[in-house]
Coordinates of C-alpha atoms and ligand atoms in Angstrom, one line a residue:
M1487 CA 22.4 84.3 -25.7
Q1488 CA 24.8 85.0 -28.3
I1489 CA 28.6 84.8 -27.9
D1490 CA 30.7 85.9 -30.7
V1491 CA 34.5 85.2 -30.6
F1492 CA 37.1 86.7 -32.7
T1493 CA 40.4 84.9 -33.0
L1494 CA 43.3 83.8 -35.0
V1495 CA 42.4 80.1 -34.6
P1496 CA 38.7 79.6 -35.1
H1497 CA 39.3 76.0 -35.6
A1498 CA 40.6 75.8 -32.1
F1499 CA 37.0 75.7 -30.7
A1500 CA 35.9 72.6 -32.4
W1501 CA 36.5 70.4 -29.3
L1502 CA 34.3 72.8 -27.3
T1503 CA 31.4 72.8 -29.5
E1504 CA 31.1 69.1 -29.4
Q1505 CA 31.3 68.5 -25.5
R1506 CA 28.7 69.2 -23.1
P1507 CA 27.4 71.7 -22.0
V1508 CA 28.2 73.7 -25.0
A1509 CA 27.2 71.1 -27.5
T1510 CA 23.8 70.6 -25.5
V1511 CA 22.9 74.3 -25.6
L1512 CA 24.3 75.2 -29.1
G1513 CA 21.5 76.3 -31.6
T1514 CA 18.9 76.5 -28.8
E1515 CA 20.1 78.7 -25.7
L1516 CA 23.3 79.5 -27.2
D1517 CA 24.5 81.1 -30.7
L1518 CA 28.2 80.7 -30.7
R1519 CA 29.8 82.5 -33.7
L1520 CA 33.5 82.3 -34.6
F1521 CA 35.4 84.9 -36.6
G1522 CA 38.9 84.9 -37.8
Y1523 CA 40.9 88.1 -38.0
R1524 CA 42.5 87.0 -41.1
D1525 CA 39.3 86.6 -43.1
T1526 CA 38.6 90.5 -42.8
T1527 CA 42.0 92.0 -42.3
P1528 CA 42.5 95.1 -44.5
L1529 CA 46.2 94.3 -44.7
A1530 CA 47.9 92.1 -47.7
N1531 CA 48.7 88.4 -47.4
G1532 CA 46.4 87.9 -44.3
Q1533 CA 48.6 90.0 -42.1
V1534 CA 47.0 90.9 -38.7
D1535 CA 50.0 91.9 -36.3
D1536 CA 53.0 93.9 -36.3
A1537 CA 56.0 94.7 -34.4
P1538 CA 55.9 96.9 -31.2
Y1539 CA 56.6 100.6 -31.3
G1540 CA 59.5 101.3 -29.2
G1541 CA 61.3 97.8 -30.0
G1542 CA 61.2 94.7 -28.2
A1543 CA 60.3 91.2 -28.8
G1544 CA 57.0 89.9 -30.2
M1545 CA 54.1 90.8 -32.5
V1546 CA 51.2 92.8 -31.4
L1547 CA 47.7 92.5 -33.0
R1548 CA 46.9 95.6 -35.0
V1549 CA 44.1 98.0 -34.1
D1550 CA 43.0 98.4 -37.8
V1551 CA 42.7 94.6 -38.1
A1552 CA 40.5 94.3 -35.0
A1553 CA 38.4 97.5 -36.2
A1554 CA 37.9 95.8 -39.7
A1555 CA 36.9 92.7 -37.9
L1556 CA 34.1 94.5 -35.8
D1557 CA 33.1 96.6 -38.9
A1558 CA 32.5 93.5 -40.8
V1559 CA 30.5 91.9 -38.4
Y1560 CA 28.6 94.6 -36.7
G1561 CA 29.2 97.8 -38.9
G1562 CA 31.3 99.5 -36.2
V1563 CA 31.6 98.8 -32.3
P1564 CA 28.4 97.1 -31.1
D1565 CA 26.3 98.3 -28.3
H1566 CA 26.8 95.1 -26.4
R1567 CA 29.7 94.1 -24.2
V1568 CA 33.0 93.6 -26.2
I1569 CA 35.7 91.8 -23.9
A1570 CA 39.3 91.7 -24.3
L1571 CA 40.8 88.5 -23.1
T1572 CA 44.0 89.6 -21.5
P1573 CA 46.1 88.9 -18.3
Q1574 CA 45.5 92.6 -17.4
G1575 CA 41.9 92.2 -17.3
R1576 CA 39.5 91.9 -14.4
Q1577 CA 39.9 88.3 -12.9
L1578 CA 37.1 85.9 -13.9
D1579 CA 35.2 84.5 -11.0
Q1580 CA 31.8 83.0 -10.3
S1581 CA 30.2 86.5 -9.7
V1582 CA 31.7 87.8 -13.3
V1583 CA 30.5 84.7 -14.8
A1584 CA 26.9 85.2 -13.6
E1585 CA 27.2 88.8 -14.6
L1586 CA 28.2 87.8 -18.4
A1587 CA 25.6 85.1 -18.3
G1588 CA 23.0 87.7 -17.8
E1589 CA 23.7 89.3 -21.0
E1590 CA 22.0 88.7 -24.3
R1591 CA 25.0 89.2 -26.4
I1592 CA 28.7 89.4 -25.7
T1593 CA 31.9 89.5 -28.0
L1594 CA 35.1 88.0 -27.0
L1595 CA 38.4 89.3 -28.5
S1596 CA 41.5 87.2 -28.2
A1597 CA 45.0 87.7 -29.2
R1598 CA 48.3 85.9 -29.5
F1599 CA 52.0 86.7 -29.1
E1600 CA 52.5 90.0 -27.4
G1601 CA 48.6 90.7 -27.2
F1602 CA 46.8 93.8 -28.3
D1603 CA 47.5 97.1 -29.6
E1604 CA 46.4 98.9 -26.4
R1605 CA 43.9 101.0 -28.4
I1606 CA 41.9 97.9 -29.0
V1607 CA 41.2 97.5 -25.4
T1608 CA 40.7 101.2 -24.6
H1609 CA 38.7 102.2 -27.9
L1610 CA 36.9 99.0 -29.1
C1611 CA 36.2 97.0 -26.0
S1612 CA 34.0 97.7 -22.9
D1613 CA 35.7 95.2 -20.7
A1614 CA 38.9 93.3 -20.3
I1615 CA 38.9 89.8 -18.6
S1616 CA 41.6 87.6 -17.2
V1617 CA 41.2 84.0 -16.4
G1618 CA 43.9 84.1 -13.8
P1619 CA 47.3 85.5 -12.8
Y1620 CA 49.2 83.6 -15.4
V1621 CA 50.1 83.9 -19.1
L1622 CA 48.7 81.6 -21.6
S1623 CA 49.8 81.7 -25.2
G1624 CA 46.5 82.9 -26.7
G1625 CA 43.0 83.9 -25.9
E1626 CA 41.4 80.8 -27.2
L1627 CA 41.6 78.8 -24.0
P1628 CA 40.5 81.8 -22.0
A1629 CA 37.5 82.3 -24.4
M1630 CA 36.7 78.7 -24.0
V1631 CA 36.7 78.8 -20.2
V1632 CA 34.4 82.1 -20.4
I1633 CA 32.1 80.3 -22.8
D1634 CA 32.0 77.0 -20.8
S1635 CA 31.3 78.7 -17.5
I1636 CA 28.5 80.6 -19.2
A1637 CA 27.1 77.8 -21.0
R1638 CA 26.8 75.6 -17.9
R1639 CA 24.5 78.0 -16.7
L1640 CA 22.1 78.2 -19.5
P1641 CA 18.7 76.4 -19.3
G1642 CA 18.9 72.7 -20.1
A1643 CA 22.9 72.6 -20.5
L1644 CA 23.4 70.0 -17.8
G1645 CA 22.4 66.4 -17.7
S1646 CA 21.4 64.5 -14.7
E1647 CA 25.1 63.7 -14.0
E1648 CA 25.7 67.0 -12.3
S1649 CA 24.0 69.9 -11.0
A1650 CA 24.8 73.6 -11.0
V1651 CA 22.4 74.6 -8.2
E1652 CA 24.5 73.2 -5.3
E1653 CA 28.3 73.6 -6.6
S1654 CA 31.3 75.6 -5.5
F1655 CA 30.7 79.3 -5.2
S1656 CA 26.8 78.8 -5.5
A1657 CA 24.5 80.7 -3.2
E1658 CA 23.4 77.5 -1.8
L1659 CA 27.0 76.9 -0.2
D1660 CA 27.0 80.6 0.8
G1661 CA 29.6 81.2 -2.1
G1662 CA 31.9 78.6 -0.5
L1663 CA 33.5 75.5 -1.9
E1664 CA 31.6 72.3 -2.4
Y1665 CA 31.8 69.4 0.1
P1666 CA 33.7 66.0 -0.9
H1667 CA 31.8 63.4 -3.1
Y1668 CA 32.3 59.6 -2.9
T1669 CA 31.0 56.8 -4.8
R1670 CA 31.3 52.9 -4.8
P1671 CA 33.3 50.9 -3.6
A1672 CA 32.5 51.8 0.0
E1673 CA 36.1 50.9 0.9
F1674 CA 39.1 50.6 -1.3
R1675 CA 42.8 49.8 -0.2
G1676 CA 41.7 50.4 3.3
W1677 CA 40.1 53.9 2.5
P1678 CA 36.6 53.8 3.7
V1679 CA 33.9 56.3 2.7
P1680 CA 32.9 58.6 5.7
E1681 CA 30.2 56.5 7.6
V1682 CA 27.8 59.3 7.7
L1683 CA 27.2 58.8 3.9
L1684 CA 26.3 55.5 4.2
S1685 CA 23.9 56.1 7.2
G1686 CA 20.7 56.9 5.1
D1687 CA 20.2 59.8 7.5
H1688 CA 19.5 62.8 5.3
G1689 CA 19.5 65.3 8.0
R1690 CA 23.2 64.3 9.3
I1691 CA 24.3 63.9 5.7
E1692 CA 23.1 67.5 5.1
E1693 CA 25.0 68.8 8.2
W1694 CA 28.0 66.9 7.5
R1695 CA 28.2 68.3 3.9
R1696 CA 27.6 71.9 5.1
D1697 CA 30.4 71.5 7.7
Q1698 CA 32.9 70.0 5.2
S1699 CA 32.0 73.0 2.7
R1700 CA 32.6 75.5 5.5
A1701 CA 35.9 73.7 6.6
R1702 CA 37.1 73.8 3.1
T1703 CA 36.1 77.4 2.5
A1704 CA 37.6 78.7 5.6
P1705 CA 41.2 80.5 5.1
Ligands
LIG499 C1 51.4 85.5 -24.5 S1 49.8 86.4 -24.0 C2 50.4 88.1 -24.0 C3 50.9 88.4 -22.8 C4 51.0 89.9 -22.6 N1 52.3 90.1 -23.2 C5 51.4 90.0 -21.1 O1 52.7 90.0 -20.8 O2 50.5 90.4 -20.3 C6 48.8 86.3 -25.6 C7 47.3 86.6 -25.4 O3 46.8 85.4 -24.6 C8 45.7 85.8 -24.1 N2 45.9 85.4 -22.6 C9 47.1 84.9 -22.2 N3 46.9 84.7 -20.9 C10 45.7 85.2 -20.5 C11 44.9 85.4 -19.2 N4 45.4 85.0 -18.1 N5 43.6 85.7 -19.2 C12 43.1 86.1 -20.4 N6 43.7 85.9 -21.8 C13 44.9 85.5 -21.7 C14 45.4 87.1 -24.3 O4 44.4 87.3 -25.5 C15 46.9 87.7 -24.6 O5 46.8 88.8 -25.6

């Protein structure tokens, strides 16, 4: 899968690319490309944003700058999904992650300050996605959230330390929340591990885990 990110801060992604799962699949299952708006801006002095028409505070990412960035990489608006990361977008959840992970290529556009000129969202993008009902200072963290959530689904992404088969929101748990986990010591400060987990009875353990998952998931 190829994920392209357009950003004002390409170096912000260094940490992500050094960590699993992204580091594990980079160059094999995942091709991650980072593009800086300033590298292709048609404006002088690396300008990428401007004051909002109608007045008010802040700076808005210019549509000609975003278009020039897409032109430079794809020769226009590409056929694959181009996703604006914005609080006004469709909220990311596990089903949206699964949908995106099924694509061969996606492009993520991030903004900073006041956000996108709306024409970027309506004319250059096919989707708009929000990572939650709160406002972050830039689209870099949302882009990393999208990339990480997709990367962990790619073949070979996860080591033996974790499993994506049975985890929160998975079909194995009927889309519900995962049951609690415990590890050694079996008792700490008088806080014991549930007896069933020490019983060695896999049938009872499985039943307990399902019950816990259902109880946590119920509204
Ligand atoms: C400070 S925010 C802009 C907020 C915008 N003025 C508003 O009130 O909705 C700057 C940029 O961060 C990114 N961003 C912030 N919160 C986000 C969220 N919840 N989901 C996705 N992107 C977000 C977007 O790229 C956004 O354009």
